[in-house]
Tab-separated table of C-alpha atoms in Angstrom:
chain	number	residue	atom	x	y	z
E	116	UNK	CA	0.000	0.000	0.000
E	117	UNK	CA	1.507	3.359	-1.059
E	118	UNK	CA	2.343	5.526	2.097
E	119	UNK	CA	0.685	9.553	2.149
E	120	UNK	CA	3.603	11.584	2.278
E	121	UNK	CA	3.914	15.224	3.711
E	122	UNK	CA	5.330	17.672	0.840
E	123	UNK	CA	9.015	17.666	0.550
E	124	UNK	CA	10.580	20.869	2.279
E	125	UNK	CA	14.046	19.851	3.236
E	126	UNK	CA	16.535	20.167	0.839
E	127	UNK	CA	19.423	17.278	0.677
E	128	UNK	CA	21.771	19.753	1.357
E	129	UNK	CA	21.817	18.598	4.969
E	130	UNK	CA	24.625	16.745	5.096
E	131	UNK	CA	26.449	18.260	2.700
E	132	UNK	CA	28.559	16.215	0.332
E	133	UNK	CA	29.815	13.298	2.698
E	134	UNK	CA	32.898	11.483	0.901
E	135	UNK	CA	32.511	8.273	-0.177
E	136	UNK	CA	34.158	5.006	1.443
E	137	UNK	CA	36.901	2.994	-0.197
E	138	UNK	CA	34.376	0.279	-2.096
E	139	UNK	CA	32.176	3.276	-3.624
E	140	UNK	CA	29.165	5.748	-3.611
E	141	UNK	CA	26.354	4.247	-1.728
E	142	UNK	CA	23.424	2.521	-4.070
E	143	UNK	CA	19.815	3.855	-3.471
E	144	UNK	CA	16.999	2.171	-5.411
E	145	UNK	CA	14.040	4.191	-5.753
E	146	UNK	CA	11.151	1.478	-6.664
E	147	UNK	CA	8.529	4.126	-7.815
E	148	UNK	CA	5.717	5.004	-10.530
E	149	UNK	CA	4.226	7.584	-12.869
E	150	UNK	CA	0.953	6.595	-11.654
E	151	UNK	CA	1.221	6.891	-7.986
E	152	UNK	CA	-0.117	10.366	-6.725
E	153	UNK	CA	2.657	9.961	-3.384
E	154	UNK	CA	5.539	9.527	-5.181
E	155	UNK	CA	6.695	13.147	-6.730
E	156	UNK	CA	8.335	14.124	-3.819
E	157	UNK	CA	10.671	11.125	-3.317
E	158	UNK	CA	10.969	11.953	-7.419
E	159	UNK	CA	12.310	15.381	-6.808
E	160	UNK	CA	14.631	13.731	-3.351
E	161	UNK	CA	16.158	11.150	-5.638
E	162	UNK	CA	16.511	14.087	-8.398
E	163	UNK	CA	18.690	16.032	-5.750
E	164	UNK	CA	20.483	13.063	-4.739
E	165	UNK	CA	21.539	12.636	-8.591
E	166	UNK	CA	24.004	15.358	-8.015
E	167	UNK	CA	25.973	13.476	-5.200
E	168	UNK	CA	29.332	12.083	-5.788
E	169	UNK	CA	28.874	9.584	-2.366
E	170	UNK	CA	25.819	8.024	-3.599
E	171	UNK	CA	24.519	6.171	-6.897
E	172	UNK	CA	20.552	7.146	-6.980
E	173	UNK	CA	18.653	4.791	-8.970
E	174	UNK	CA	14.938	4.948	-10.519
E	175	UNK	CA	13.176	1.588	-10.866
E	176	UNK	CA	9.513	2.024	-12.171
E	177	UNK	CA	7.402	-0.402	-11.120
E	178	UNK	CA	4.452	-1.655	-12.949
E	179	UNK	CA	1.889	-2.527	-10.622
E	180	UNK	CA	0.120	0.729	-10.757
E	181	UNK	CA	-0.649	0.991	-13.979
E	182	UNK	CA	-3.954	-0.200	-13.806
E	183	UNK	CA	-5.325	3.194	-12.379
E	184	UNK	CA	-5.200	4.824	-15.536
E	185	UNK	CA	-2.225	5.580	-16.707
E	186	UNK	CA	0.751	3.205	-17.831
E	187	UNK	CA	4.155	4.595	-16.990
E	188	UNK	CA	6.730	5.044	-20.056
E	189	UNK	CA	9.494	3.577	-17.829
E	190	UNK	CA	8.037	0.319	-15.908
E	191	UNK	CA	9.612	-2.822	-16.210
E	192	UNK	CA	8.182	-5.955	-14.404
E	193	UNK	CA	11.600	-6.325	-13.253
E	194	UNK	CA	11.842	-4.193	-11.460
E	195	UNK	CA	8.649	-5.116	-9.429
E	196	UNK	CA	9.962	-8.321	-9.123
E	197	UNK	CA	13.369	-7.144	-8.035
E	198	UNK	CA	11.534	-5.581	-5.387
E	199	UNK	CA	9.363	-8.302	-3.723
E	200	UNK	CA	12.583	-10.235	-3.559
E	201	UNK	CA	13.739	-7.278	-1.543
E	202	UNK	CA	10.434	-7.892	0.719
E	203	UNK	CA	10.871	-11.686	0.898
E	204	UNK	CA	14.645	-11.263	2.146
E	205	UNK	CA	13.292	-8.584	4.675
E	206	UNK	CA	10.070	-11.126	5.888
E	207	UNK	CA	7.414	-8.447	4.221
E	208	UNK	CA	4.463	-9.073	2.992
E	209	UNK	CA	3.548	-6.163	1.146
E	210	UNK	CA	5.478	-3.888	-1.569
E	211	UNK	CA	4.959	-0.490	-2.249
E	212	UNK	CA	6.125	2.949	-3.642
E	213	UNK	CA	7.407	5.400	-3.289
E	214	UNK	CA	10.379	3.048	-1.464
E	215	UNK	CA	13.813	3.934	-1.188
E	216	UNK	CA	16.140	0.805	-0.580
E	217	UNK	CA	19.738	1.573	0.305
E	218	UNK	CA	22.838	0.058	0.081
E	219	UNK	CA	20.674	-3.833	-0.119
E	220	UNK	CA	19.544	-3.690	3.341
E	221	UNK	CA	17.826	-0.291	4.281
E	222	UNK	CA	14.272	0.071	3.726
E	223	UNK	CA	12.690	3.580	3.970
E	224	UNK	CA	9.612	5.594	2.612
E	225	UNK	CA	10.832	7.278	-0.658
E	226	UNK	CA	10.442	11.145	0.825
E	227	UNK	CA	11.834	10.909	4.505
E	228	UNK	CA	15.201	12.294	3.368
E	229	UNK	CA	16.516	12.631	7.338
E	230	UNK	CA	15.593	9.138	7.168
E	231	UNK	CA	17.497	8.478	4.183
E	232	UNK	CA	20.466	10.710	5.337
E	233	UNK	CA	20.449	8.410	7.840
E	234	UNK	CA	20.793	5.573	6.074
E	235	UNK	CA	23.389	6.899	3.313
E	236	UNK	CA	25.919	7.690	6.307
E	237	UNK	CA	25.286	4.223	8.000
E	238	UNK	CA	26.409	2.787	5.410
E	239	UNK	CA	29.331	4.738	4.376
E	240	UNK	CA	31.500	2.338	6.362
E	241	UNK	CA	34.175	0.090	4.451
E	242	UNK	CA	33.090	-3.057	3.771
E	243	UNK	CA	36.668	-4.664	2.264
E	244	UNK	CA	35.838	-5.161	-1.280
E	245	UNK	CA	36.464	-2.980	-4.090
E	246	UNK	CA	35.648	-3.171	-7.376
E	247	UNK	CA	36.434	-0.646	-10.483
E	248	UNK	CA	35.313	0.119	-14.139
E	249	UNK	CA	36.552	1.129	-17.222
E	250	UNK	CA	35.397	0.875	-21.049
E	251	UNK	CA	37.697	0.784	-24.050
E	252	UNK	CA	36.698	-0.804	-27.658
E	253	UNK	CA	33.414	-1.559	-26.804
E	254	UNK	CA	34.195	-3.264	-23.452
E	255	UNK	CA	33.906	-2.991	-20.064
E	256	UNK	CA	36.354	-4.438	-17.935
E	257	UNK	CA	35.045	-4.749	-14.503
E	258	UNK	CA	38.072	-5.667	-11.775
E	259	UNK	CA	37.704	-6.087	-7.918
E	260	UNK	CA	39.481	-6.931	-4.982
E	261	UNK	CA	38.821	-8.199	-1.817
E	262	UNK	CA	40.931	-9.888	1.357
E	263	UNK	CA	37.983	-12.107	2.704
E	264	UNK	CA	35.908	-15.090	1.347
E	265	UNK	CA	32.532	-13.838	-0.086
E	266	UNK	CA	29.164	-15.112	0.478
E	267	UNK	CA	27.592	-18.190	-2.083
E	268	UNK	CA	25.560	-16.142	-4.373
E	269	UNK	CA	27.420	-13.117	-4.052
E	270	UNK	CA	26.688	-11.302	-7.852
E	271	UNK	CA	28.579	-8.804	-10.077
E	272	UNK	CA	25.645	-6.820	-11.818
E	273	UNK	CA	25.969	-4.132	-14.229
E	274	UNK	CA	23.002	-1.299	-14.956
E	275	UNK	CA	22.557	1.164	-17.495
E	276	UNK	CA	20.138	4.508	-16.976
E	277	UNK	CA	18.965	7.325	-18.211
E	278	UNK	CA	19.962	10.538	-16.254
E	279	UNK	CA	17.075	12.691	-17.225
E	280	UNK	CA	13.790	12.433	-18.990
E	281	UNK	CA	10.556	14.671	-18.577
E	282	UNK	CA	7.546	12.941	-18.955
E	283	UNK	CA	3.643	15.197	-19.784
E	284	UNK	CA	1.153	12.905	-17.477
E	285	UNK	CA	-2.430	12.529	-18.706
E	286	UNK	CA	-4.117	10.458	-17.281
E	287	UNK	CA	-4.163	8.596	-13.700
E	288	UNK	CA	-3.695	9.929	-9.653
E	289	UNK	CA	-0.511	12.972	-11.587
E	290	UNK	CA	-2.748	13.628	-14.648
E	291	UNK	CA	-1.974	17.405	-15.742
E	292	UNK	CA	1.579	17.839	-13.985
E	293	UNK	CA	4.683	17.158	-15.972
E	294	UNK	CA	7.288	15.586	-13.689
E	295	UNK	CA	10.915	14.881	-14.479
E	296	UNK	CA	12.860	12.373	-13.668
E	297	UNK	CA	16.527	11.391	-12.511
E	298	UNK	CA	18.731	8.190	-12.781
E	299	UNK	CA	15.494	5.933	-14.684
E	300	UNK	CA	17.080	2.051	-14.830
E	301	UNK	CA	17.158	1.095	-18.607
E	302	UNK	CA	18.469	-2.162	-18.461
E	303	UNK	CA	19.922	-4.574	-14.738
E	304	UNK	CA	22.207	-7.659	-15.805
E	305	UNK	CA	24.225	-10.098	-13.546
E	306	UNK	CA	27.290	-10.855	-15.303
E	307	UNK	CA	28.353	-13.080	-13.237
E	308	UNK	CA	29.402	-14.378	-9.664
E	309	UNK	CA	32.427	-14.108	-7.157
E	310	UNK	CA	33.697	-15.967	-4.504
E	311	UNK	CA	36.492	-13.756	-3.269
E	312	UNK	CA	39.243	-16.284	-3.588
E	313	UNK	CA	40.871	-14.846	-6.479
E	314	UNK	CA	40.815	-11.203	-7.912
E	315	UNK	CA	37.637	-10.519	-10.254
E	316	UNK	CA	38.145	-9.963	-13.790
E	317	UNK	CA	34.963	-9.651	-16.065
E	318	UNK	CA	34.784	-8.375	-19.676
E	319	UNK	CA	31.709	-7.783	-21.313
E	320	UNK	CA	30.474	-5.875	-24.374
E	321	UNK	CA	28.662	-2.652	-24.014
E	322	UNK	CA	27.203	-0.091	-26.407
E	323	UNK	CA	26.089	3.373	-26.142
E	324	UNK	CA	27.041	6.251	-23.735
E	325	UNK	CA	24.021	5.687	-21.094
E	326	UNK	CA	26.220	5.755	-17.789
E	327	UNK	CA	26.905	2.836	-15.753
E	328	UNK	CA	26.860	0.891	-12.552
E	329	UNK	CA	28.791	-1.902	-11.260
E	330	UNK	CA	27.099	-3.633	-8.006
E	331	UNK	CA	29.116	-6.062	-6.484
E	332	UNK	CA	25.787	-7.621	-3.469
E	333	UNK	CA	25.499	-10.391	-1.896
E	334	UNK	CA	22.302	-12.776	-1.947
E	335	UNK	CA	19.687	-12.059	0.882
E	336	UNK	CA	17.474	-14.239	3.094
E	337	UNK	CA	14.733	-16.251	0.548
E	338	UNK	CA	16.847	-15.832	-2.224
E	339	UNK	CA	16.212	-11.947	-2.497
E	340	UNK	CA	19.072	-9.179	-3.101
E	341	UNK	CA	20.992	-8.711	-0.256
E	342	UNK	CA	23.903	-6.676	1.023
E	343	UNK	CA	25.810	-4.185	-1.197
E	344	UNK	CA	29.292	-4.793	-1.313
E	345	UNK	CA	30.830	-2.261	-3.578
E	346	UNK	CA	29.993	-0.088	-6.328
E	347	UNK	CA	31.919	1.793	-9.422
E	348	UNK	CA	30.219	4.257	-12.164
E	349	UNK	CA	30.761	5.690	-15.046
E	350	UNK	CA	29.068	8.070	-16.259
């Protein structure tokens, strides 16, 4: 059930620009929707957050509102799905947006930013894995390193987004407003797994210039996405 959020009058300029830890900006998944009346403030929070260096704000539309009227451009059932795995792994039974994931393992409402301040610092700490990115020739390399054995199931996943789009709404709960939008997921692939016991060393194609994410996170309880690990963009 979607939560009724107070308007958004604190600007993320609270804490500043904290600097990132050793294994990269934080990673804060926005599951959200076009459709839902409650989610243009944590749309403008995440849109603020874009302009961080410490953090990696990400847009994942969801599709389960679309029924009400009007079917958002960006939904991918995905991305719903990636986010009931979230719920499994954290014993909910419900989804619902606007929700703000951080860093795997924090769940908050998608426009409490002291809450998501928060969360960002918590986990700021190092974690001992690192992983880095670079593309050349229509590759990206993707290395890491880490002094400790890493969980079964731990995944190296690489995402591509959009960094701004403005979208007219017609129809639905936003009909009339236009709204835009920061960081919207275009594409989320695991590439492939690591254990930790030797150095990581991926190389797969890419093409385009959409910006990208490497997520290094380990599996969760039920099978869901757990901890982050580390993170590297390019954007």
């Amino acid at each position: 059930m979607r939560q009724i959020l107070a308007s958004l009058s604190v600007a993320i300029t609270m804490m500043g620009a904290a600097p990132a830890s050793a294994e990269g900006p934080v990673v804060i998944e926005l599951y959200t929707s076009q459709g839902c009346s409650s989610c243009p403030p944590a749309d403008a929070l995440l849109h603020d957050l874009a302009d961080r260096d410490d953090v990696i704000p990400l847009a994942l539309h969801v599709d389960y509102w679309d029924y009400i009227g009007w079917a958002d451009s960006f939904a991918d059932p995905r991305h719903t799905v990636r986010q009931q795995g979230y719920a499994a792994a954290a014993g909910h039974n419900t989804i619902y947006t606007p929700q703000m994931v951080i860093a795997g393992q924090t769940h908050v409402i998608g426009a409490k930013p002291m809450q998501v301040a928060d969360a960002i610092k918590a986990h700021q700490a190092p974690t001992g894995v690192a992983v880095d990115a670079a593309v050349a020739g229509g590759a990206l390399t993707i290395t890491g390193t880490t002094e400790q054995a890493l969980p079964a199931g731990t995944t190296v996943q690489v995402v591509r987004f959009s960094a701004r789009e403005t979208v007219d709404i017609q129809r639905g709960e936003n009909a009339g407003r236009t709204l835009e939008y920061a960081n919207i997921v275009t594409d989320w692939q695991t590439v492939g797994e690591w254990s930790g016991a030797d150095s990581l060393q991926l190389s797969i194609p890419v093409q385009g210039d959409a910006p990208i994410v490497v997520i290094v996170q380990q599996e969760g309880a039920a099978n869901g996405p757990g901890a982050v690990l580390a993170t590297a963009v390019l954007r």
